[in-house]
Amino acid sequence: MRSISSSQKENILSMASNGIPTHHMASKLGLGKSMVSRALQDLLPDCPIASAGHLTKLSSTNQHCILLQIASGKVSNAVQATTHINSIIPNAVPSQTVRNLLKQHSFKAVTKKKKSHYLRQCTRSIWPLH
């Protein structure tokens, strides 16, 4: 494994203080992303490691509000919860985000049992109700 020079470590620190992502630091310094990440962990052990992906669209307060609405029975599905939360917050949230939140908190979708179309036709035509 190649070691990082002290000048590269100083560059990493200065770039990190300016908020430059590790993949940009790596490309500018000619190092790998993993090496830059490890150097940052060694240089700044108390600094939290950024997680990949997007920021959350719902704050913890909004998530709690949705869960309370579902648990109390004021709304019965994710679409209704989305309509409710979108009337409160300034940025609209898609219903899939609410579904993902409910799935994370172990809420299960209740599906109706489907009856056979053929069976319904048979019961109407063969056995009419009097």
JSON list of C-alpha atoms in Angstrom, two decimals:
[
{"chain": "A", "resi": 1, "resn": "MET", "atom": "CA", "xyz": [0.00, 0.00, 0.00]},
{"chain": "A", "resi": 2, "resn": "ARG", "atom": "CA", "xyz": [1.34, 3.40, -0.99]},
{"chain": "A", "resi": 3, "resn": "SER", "atom": "CA", "xyz": [1.79, 5.95, 1.78]},
{"chain": "A", "resi": 4, "resn": "ILE", "atom": "CA", "xyz": [0.48, 9.50, 1.63]},
{"chain": "A", "resi": 5, "resn": "SER", "atom": "CA", "xyz": [2.99, 12.33, 1.84]},
{"chain": "A", "resi": 6, "resn": "SER", "atom": "CA", "xyz": [2.63, 15.11, 4.40]},
{"chain": "A", "resi": 7, "resn": "SER", "atom": "CA", "xyz": [1.86, 17.66, 1.68]},
{"chain": "A", "resi": 8, "resn": "GLN", "atom": "CA", "xyz": [-0.97, 15.42, 0.38]},
{"chain": "A", "resi": 9, "resn": "LYS", "atom": "CA", "xyz": [-2.31, 15.11, 3.94]},
{"chain": "A", "resi": 10, "resn": "GLU", "atom": "CA", "xyz": [-2.30, 18.91, 4.26]},
{"chain": "A", "resi": 11, "resn": "ASN", "atom": "CA", "xyz": [-4.11, 19.20, 0.94]},
{"chain": "A", "resi": 12, "resn": "ILE", "atom": "CA", "xyz": [-6.69, 16.64, 2.09]},
{"chain": "A", "resi": 13, "resn": "LEU", "atom": "CA", "xyz": [-7.28, 18.59, 5.30]},
{"chain": "A", "resi": 14, "resn": "SER", "atom": "CA", "xyz": [-7.67, 21.89, 3.50]},
{"chain": "A", "resi": 15, "resn": "MET", "atom": "CA", "xyz": [-10.04, 20.40, 0.91]},
{"chain": "A", "resi": 16, "resn": "ALA", "atom": "CA", "xyz": [-12.08, 18.68, 3.62]},
{"chain": "A", "resi": 17, "resn": "SER", "atom": "CA", "xyz": [-12.43, 21.96, 5.51]},
{"chain": "A", "resi": 18, "resn": "ASN", "atom": "CA", "xyz": [-13.78, 23.53, 2.31]},
{"chain": "A", "resi": 19, "resn": "GLY", "atom": "CA", "xyz": [-16.36, 20.73, 1.99]},
{"chain": "A", "resi": 20, "resn": "ILE", "atom": "CA", "xyz": [-14.94, 19.09, -1.12]},
{"chain": "A", "resi": 21, "resn": "PRO", "atom": "CA", "xyz": [-16.15, 15.47, -1.53]},
{"chain": "A", "resi": 22, "resn": "THR", "atom": "CA", "xyz": [-13.61, 12.66, -1.23]},
{"chain": "A", "resi": 23, "resn": "HIS", "atom": "CA", "xyz": [-13.96, 11.58, -4.86]},
{"chain": "A", "resi": 24, "resn": "HIS", "atom": "CA", "xyz": [-12.99, 15.10, -6.01]},
{"chain": "A", "resi": 25, "resn": "MET", "atom": "CA", "xyz": [-10.05, 15.12, -3.60]},
{"chain": "A", "resi": 26, "resn": "ALA", "atom": "CA", "xyz": [-8.94, 11.74, -4.89]},
{"chain": "A", "resi": 27, "resn": "SER", "atom": "CA", "xyz": [-9.04, 12.81, -8.53]},
{"chain": "A", "resi": 28, "resn": "LYS", "atom": "CA", "xyz": [-7.15, 16.08, -7.84]},
{"chain": "A", "resi": 29, "resn": "LEU", "atom": "CA", "xyz": [-4.43, 14.36, -5.80]},
{"chain": "A", "resi": 30, "resn": "GLY", "atom": "CA", "xyz": [-4.16, 11.24, -7.94]},
{"chain": "A", "resi": 31, "resn": "LEU", "atom": "CA", "xyz": [-5.15, 8.95, -5.06]},
{"chain": "A", "resi": 32, "resn": "GLY", "atom": "CA", "xyz": [-7.92, 6.43, -4.58]},
{"chain": "A", "resi": 33, "resn": "LYS", "atom": "CA", "xyz": [-11.16, 7.36, -2.83]},
{"chain": "A", "resi": 34, "resn": "SER", "atom": "CA", "xyz": [-10.53, 4.72, -0.17]},
{"chain": "A", "resi": 35, "resn": "MET", "atom": "CA", "xyz": [-7.08, 6.08, 0.55]},
{"chain": "A", "resi": 36, "resn": "VAL", "atom": "CA", "xyz": [-8.43, 9.61, 0.94]},
{"chain": "A", "resi": 37, "resn": "SER", "atom": "CA", "xyz": [-11.21, 8.35, 3.24]},
{"chain": "A", "resi": 38, "resn": "ARG", "atom": "CA", "xyz": [-8.73, 6.44, 5.39]},
{"chain": "A", "resi": 39, "resn": "ALA", "atom": "CA", "xyz": [-6.46, 9.48, 5.58]},
{"chain": "A", "resi": 40, "resn": "LEU", "atom": "CA", "xyz": [-9.40, 11.61, 6.71]},
{"chain": "A", "resi": 41, "resn": "GLN", "atom": "CA", "xyz": [-10.31, 9.05, 9.37]},
{"chain": "A", "resi": 42, "resn": "ASP", "atom": "CA", "xyz": [-6.72, 9.07, 10.62]},
{"chain": "A", "resi": 43, "resn": "LEU", "atom": "CA", "xyz": [-6.40, 12.87, 10.54]},
{"chain": "A", "resi": 44, "resn": "LEU", "atom": "CA", "xyz": [-9.87, 13.67, 11.86]},
{"chain": "A", "resi": 45, "resn": "PRO", "atom": "CA", "xyz": [-11.04, 10.73, 14.01]},
{"chain": "A", "resi": 46, "resn": "ASP", "atom": "CA", "xyz": [-13.94, 12.68, 15.57]},
{"chain": "A", "resi": 47, "resn": "CYS", "atom": "CA", "xyz": [-15.32, 13.84, 12.22]},
{"chain": "A", "resi": 48, "resn": "PRO", "atom": "CA", "xyz": [-18.45, 11.89, 11.19]},
{"chain": "A", "resi": 49, "resn": "ILE", "atom": "CA", "xyz": [-18.22, 9.88, 8.02]},
{"chain": "A", "resi": 50, "resn": "ALA", "atom": "CA", "xyz": [-20.63, 11.10, 5.36]},
{"chain": "A", "resi": 51, "resn": "SER", "atom": "CA", "xyz": [-23.12, 8.49, 4.25]},
{"chain": "A", "resi": 52, "resn": "ALA", "atom": "CA", "xyz": [-23.82, 7.96, 0.60]},
{"chain": "A", "resi": 53, "resn": "GLY", "atom": "CA", "xyz": [-27.11, 8.77, -1.02]},
{"chain": "A", "resi": 54, "resn": "HIS", "atom": "CA", "xyz": [-29.53, 11.63, -0.73]},
{"chain": "A", "resi": 55, "resn": "LEU", "atom": "CA", "xyz": [-30.60, 13.71, 2.20]},
{"chain": "A", "resi": 56, "resn": "THR", "atom": "CA", "xyz": [-33.87, 12.69, 3.81]},
{"chain": "A", "resi": 57, "resn": "LYS", "atom": "CA", "xyz": [-36.93, 14.36, 2.35]},
{"chain": "A", "resi": 58, "resn": "LEU", "atom": "CA", "xyz": [-38.83, 14.10, 5.63]},
{"chain": "A", "resi": 59, "resn": "SER", "atom": "CA", "xyz": [-37.57, 15.44, 8.93]},
{"chain": "A", "resi": 60, "resn": "SER", "atom": "CA", "xyz": [-37.90, 13.25, 11.99]},
{"chain": "A", "resi": 61, "resn": "THR", "atom": "CA", "xyz": [-40.84, 15.42, 13.13]},
{"chain": "A", "resi": 62, "resn": "ASN", "atom": "CA", "xyz": [-42.65, 14.88, 9.83]},
{"chain": "A", "resi": 63, "resn": "GLN", "atom": "CA", "xyz": [-41.93, 11.14, 9.96]},
{"chain": "A", "resi": 64, "resn": "HIS", "atom": "CA", "xyz": [-43.35, 11.00, 13.48]},
{"chain": "A", "resi": 65, "resn": "CYS", "atom": "CA", "xyz": [-46.43, 12.93, 12.32]},
{"chain": "A", "resi": 66, "resn": "ILE", "atom": "CA", "xyz": [-47.06, 10.42, 9.51]},
{"chain": "A", "resi": 67, "resn": "LEU", "atom": "CA", "xyz": [-46.65, 7.45, 11.82]},
{"chain": "A", "resi": 68, "resn": "LEU", "atom": "CA", "xyz": [-49.07, 8.97, 14.33]},
{"chain": "A", "resi": 69, "resn": "GLN", "atom": "CA", "xyz": [-51.63, 9.64, 11.60]},
{"chain": "A", "resi": 70, "resn": "ILE", "atom": "CA", "xyz": [-51.48, 6.02, 10.44]},
{"chain": "A", "resi": 71, "resn": "ALA", "atom": "CA", "xyz": [-51.44, 4.52, 13.96]},
{"chain": "A", "resi": 72, "resn": "SER", "atom": "CA", "xyz": [-54.37, 6.63, 15.15]},
{"chain": "A", "resi": 73, "resn": "GLY", "atom": "CA", "xyz": [-56.45, 5.72, 12.09]},
{"chain": "A", "resi": 74, "resn": "LYS", "atom": "CA", "xyz": [-56.86, 9.30, 10.81]},
{"chain": "A", "resi": 75, "resn": "VAL", "atom": "CA", "xyz": [-55.43, 8.17, 7.49]},
{"chain": "A", "resi": 76, "resn": "SER", "atom": "CA", "xyz": [-55.63, 4.65, 6.19]},
{"chain": "A", "resi": 77, "resn": "ASN", "atom": "CA", "xyz": [-52.97, 4.46, 3.50]},
{"chain": "A", "resi": 78, "resn": "ALA", "atom": "CA", "xyz": [-49.74, 6.03, 2.24]},
{"chain": "A", "resi": 79, "resn": "VAL", "atom": "CA", "xyz": [-51.46, 8.21, -0.35]},
{"chain": "A", "resi": 80, "resn": "GLN", "atom": "CA", "xyz": [-53.69, 9.81, 2.26]},
{"chain": "A", "resi": 81, "resn": "ALA", "atom": "CA", "xyz": [-50.69, 10.30, 4.56]},
{"chain": "A", "resi": 82, "resn": "THR", "atom": "CA", "xyz": [-48.80, 11.92, 1.67]},
{"chain": "A", "resi": 83, "resn": "THR", "atom": "CA", "xyz": [-51.68, 14.30, 0.99]},
{"chain": "A", "resi": 84, "resn": "HIS", "atom": "CA", "xyz": [-51.78, 15.22, 4.67]},
{"chain": "A", "resi": 85, "resn": "ILE", "atom": "CA", "xyz": [-48.02, 15.80, 5.03]},
{"chain": "A", "resi": 86, "resn": "ASN", "atom": "CA", "xyz": [-47.80, 17.73, 1.74]},
{"chain": "A", "resi": 87, "resn": "SER", "atom": "CA", "xyz": [-50.39, 20.17, 3.08]},
{"chain": "A", "resi": 88, "resn": "ILE", "atom": "CA", "xyz": [-48.01, 20.88, 5.99]},
{"chain": "A", "resi": 89, "resn": "ILE", "atom": "CA", "xyz": [-44.52, 20.97, 4.49]},
{"chain": "A", "resi": 90, "resn": "PRO", "atom": "CA", "xyz": [-43.31, 23.36, 1.76]},
{"chain": "A", "resi": 91, "resn": "ASN", "atom": "CA", "xyz": [-41.64, 20.76, -0.49]},
{"chain": "A", "resi": 92, "resn": "ALA", "atom": "CA", "xyz": [-43.92, 18.06, -1.85]},
{"chain": "A", "resi": 93, "resn": "VAL", "atom": "CA", "xyz": [-42.98, 14.48, -1.01]},
{"chain": "A", "resi": 94, "resn": "PRO", "atom": "CA", "xyz": [-43.89, 11.54, -3.29]},
{"chain": "A", "resi": 95, "resn": "SER", "atom": "CA", "xyz": [-46.10, 8.81, -1.90]},
{"chain": "A", "resi": 96, "resn": "GLN", "atom": "CA", "xyz": [-43.31, 6.26, -2.45]},
{"chain": "A", "resi": 97, "resn": "THR", "atom": "CA", "xyz": [-41.24, 8.07, 0.20]},
{"chain": "A", "resi": 98, "resn": "VAL", "atom": "CA", "xyz": [-44.09, 7.63, 2.67]},
{"chain": "A", "resi": 99, "resn": "ARG", "atom": "CA", "xyz": [-44.44, 3.95, 1.69]},
{"chain": "A", "resi": 100, "resn": "ASN", "atom": "CA", "xyz": [-40.71, 3.46, 2.32]},
{"chain": "A", "resi": 101, "resn": "LEU", "atom": "CA", "xyz": [-41.06, 5.13, 5.73]},
{"chain": "A", "resi": 102, "resn": "LEU", "atom": "CA", "xyz": [-43.95, 2.85, 6.66]},
{"chain": "A", "resi": 103, "resn": "LYS", "atom": "CA", "xyz": [-42.02, -0.19, 5.49]},
{"chain": "A", "resi": 104, "resn": "GLN", "atom": "CA", "xyz": [-39.01, 0.83, 7.63]},
{"chain": "A", "resi": 105, "resn": "HIS", "atom": "CA", "xyz": [-41.29, 0.97, 10.66]},
{"chain": "A", "resi": 106, "resn": "SER", "atom": "CA", "xyz": [-42.81, -2.47, 9.96]},
{"chain": "A", "resi": 107, "resn": "PHE", "atom": "CA", "xyz": [-46.20, -1.32, 8.73]},
{"chain": "A", "resi": 108, "resn": "LYS", "atom": "CA", "xyz": [-47.64, -3.81, 6.28]},
{"chain": "A", "resi": 109, "resn": "ALA", "atom": "CA", "xyz": [-49.95, -3.07, 3.39]},
{"chain": "A", "resi": 110, "resn": "VAL", "atom": "CA", "xyz": [-53.32, -4.77, 3.71]},
{"chain": "A", "resi": 111, "resn": "THR", "atom": "CA", "xyz": [-54.45, -6.22, 0.42]},
{"chain": "A", "resi": 112, "resn": "LYS", "atom": "CA", "xyz": [-57.94, -7.33, -0.42]},
{"chain": "A", "resi": 113, "resn": "LYS", "atom": "CA", "xyz": [-58.48, -10.94, -1.36]},
{"chain": "A", "resi": 114, "resn": "LYS", "atom": "CA", "xyz": [-59.37, -11.16, -5.00]},
{"chain": "A", "resi": 115, "resn": "LYS", "atom": "CA", "xyz": [-62.30, -13.26, -6.07]},
{"chain": "A", "resi": 116, "resn": "SER", "atom": "CA", "xyz": [-62.32, -15.00, -9.36]},
{"chain": "A", "resi": 117, "resn": "HIS", "atom": "CA", "xyz": [-64.26, -13.13, -12.03]},
{"chain": "A", "resi": 118, "resn": "TYR", "atom": "CA", "xyz": [-65.49, -16.46, -13.35]},
{"chain": "A", "resi": 119, "resn": "LEU", "atom": "CA", "xyz": [-66.84, -17.44, -9.95]},
{"chain": "A", "resi": 120, "resn": "ARG", "atom": "CA", "xyz": [-68.83, -14.21, -9.67]},
{"chain": "A", "resi": 121, "resn": "GLN", "atom": "CA", "xyz": [-70.33, -14.74, -13.13]},
{"chain": "A", "resi": 122, "resn": "CYS", "atom": "CA", "xyz": [-71.29, -18.32, -12.27]},
{"chain": "A", "resi": 123, "resn": "THR", "atom": "CA", "xyz": [-72.97, -17.43, -9.02]},
{"chain": "A", "resi": 124, "resn": "ARG", "atom": "CA", "xyz": [-75.06, -14.74, -10.71]},
{"chain": "A", "resi": 125, "resn": "SER", "atom": "CA", "xyz": [-76.18, -16.76, -13.71]},
{"chain": "A", "resi": 126, "resn": "ILE", "atom": "CA", "xyz": [-76.59, -20.26, -12.26]},
{"chain": "A", "resi": 127, "resn": "TRP", "atom": "CA", "xyz": [-77.90, -19.54, -8.77]},
{"chain": "A", "resi": 128, "resn": "PRO", "atom": "CA", "xyz": [-79.99, -16.41, -8.89]},
{"chain": "A", "resi": 129, "resn": "LEU", "atom": "CA", "xyz": [-80.95, -14.99, -5.55]},
{"chain": "A", "resi": 130, "resn": "HIS", "atom": "CA", "xyz": [-84.72, -14.78, -4.88]}
]
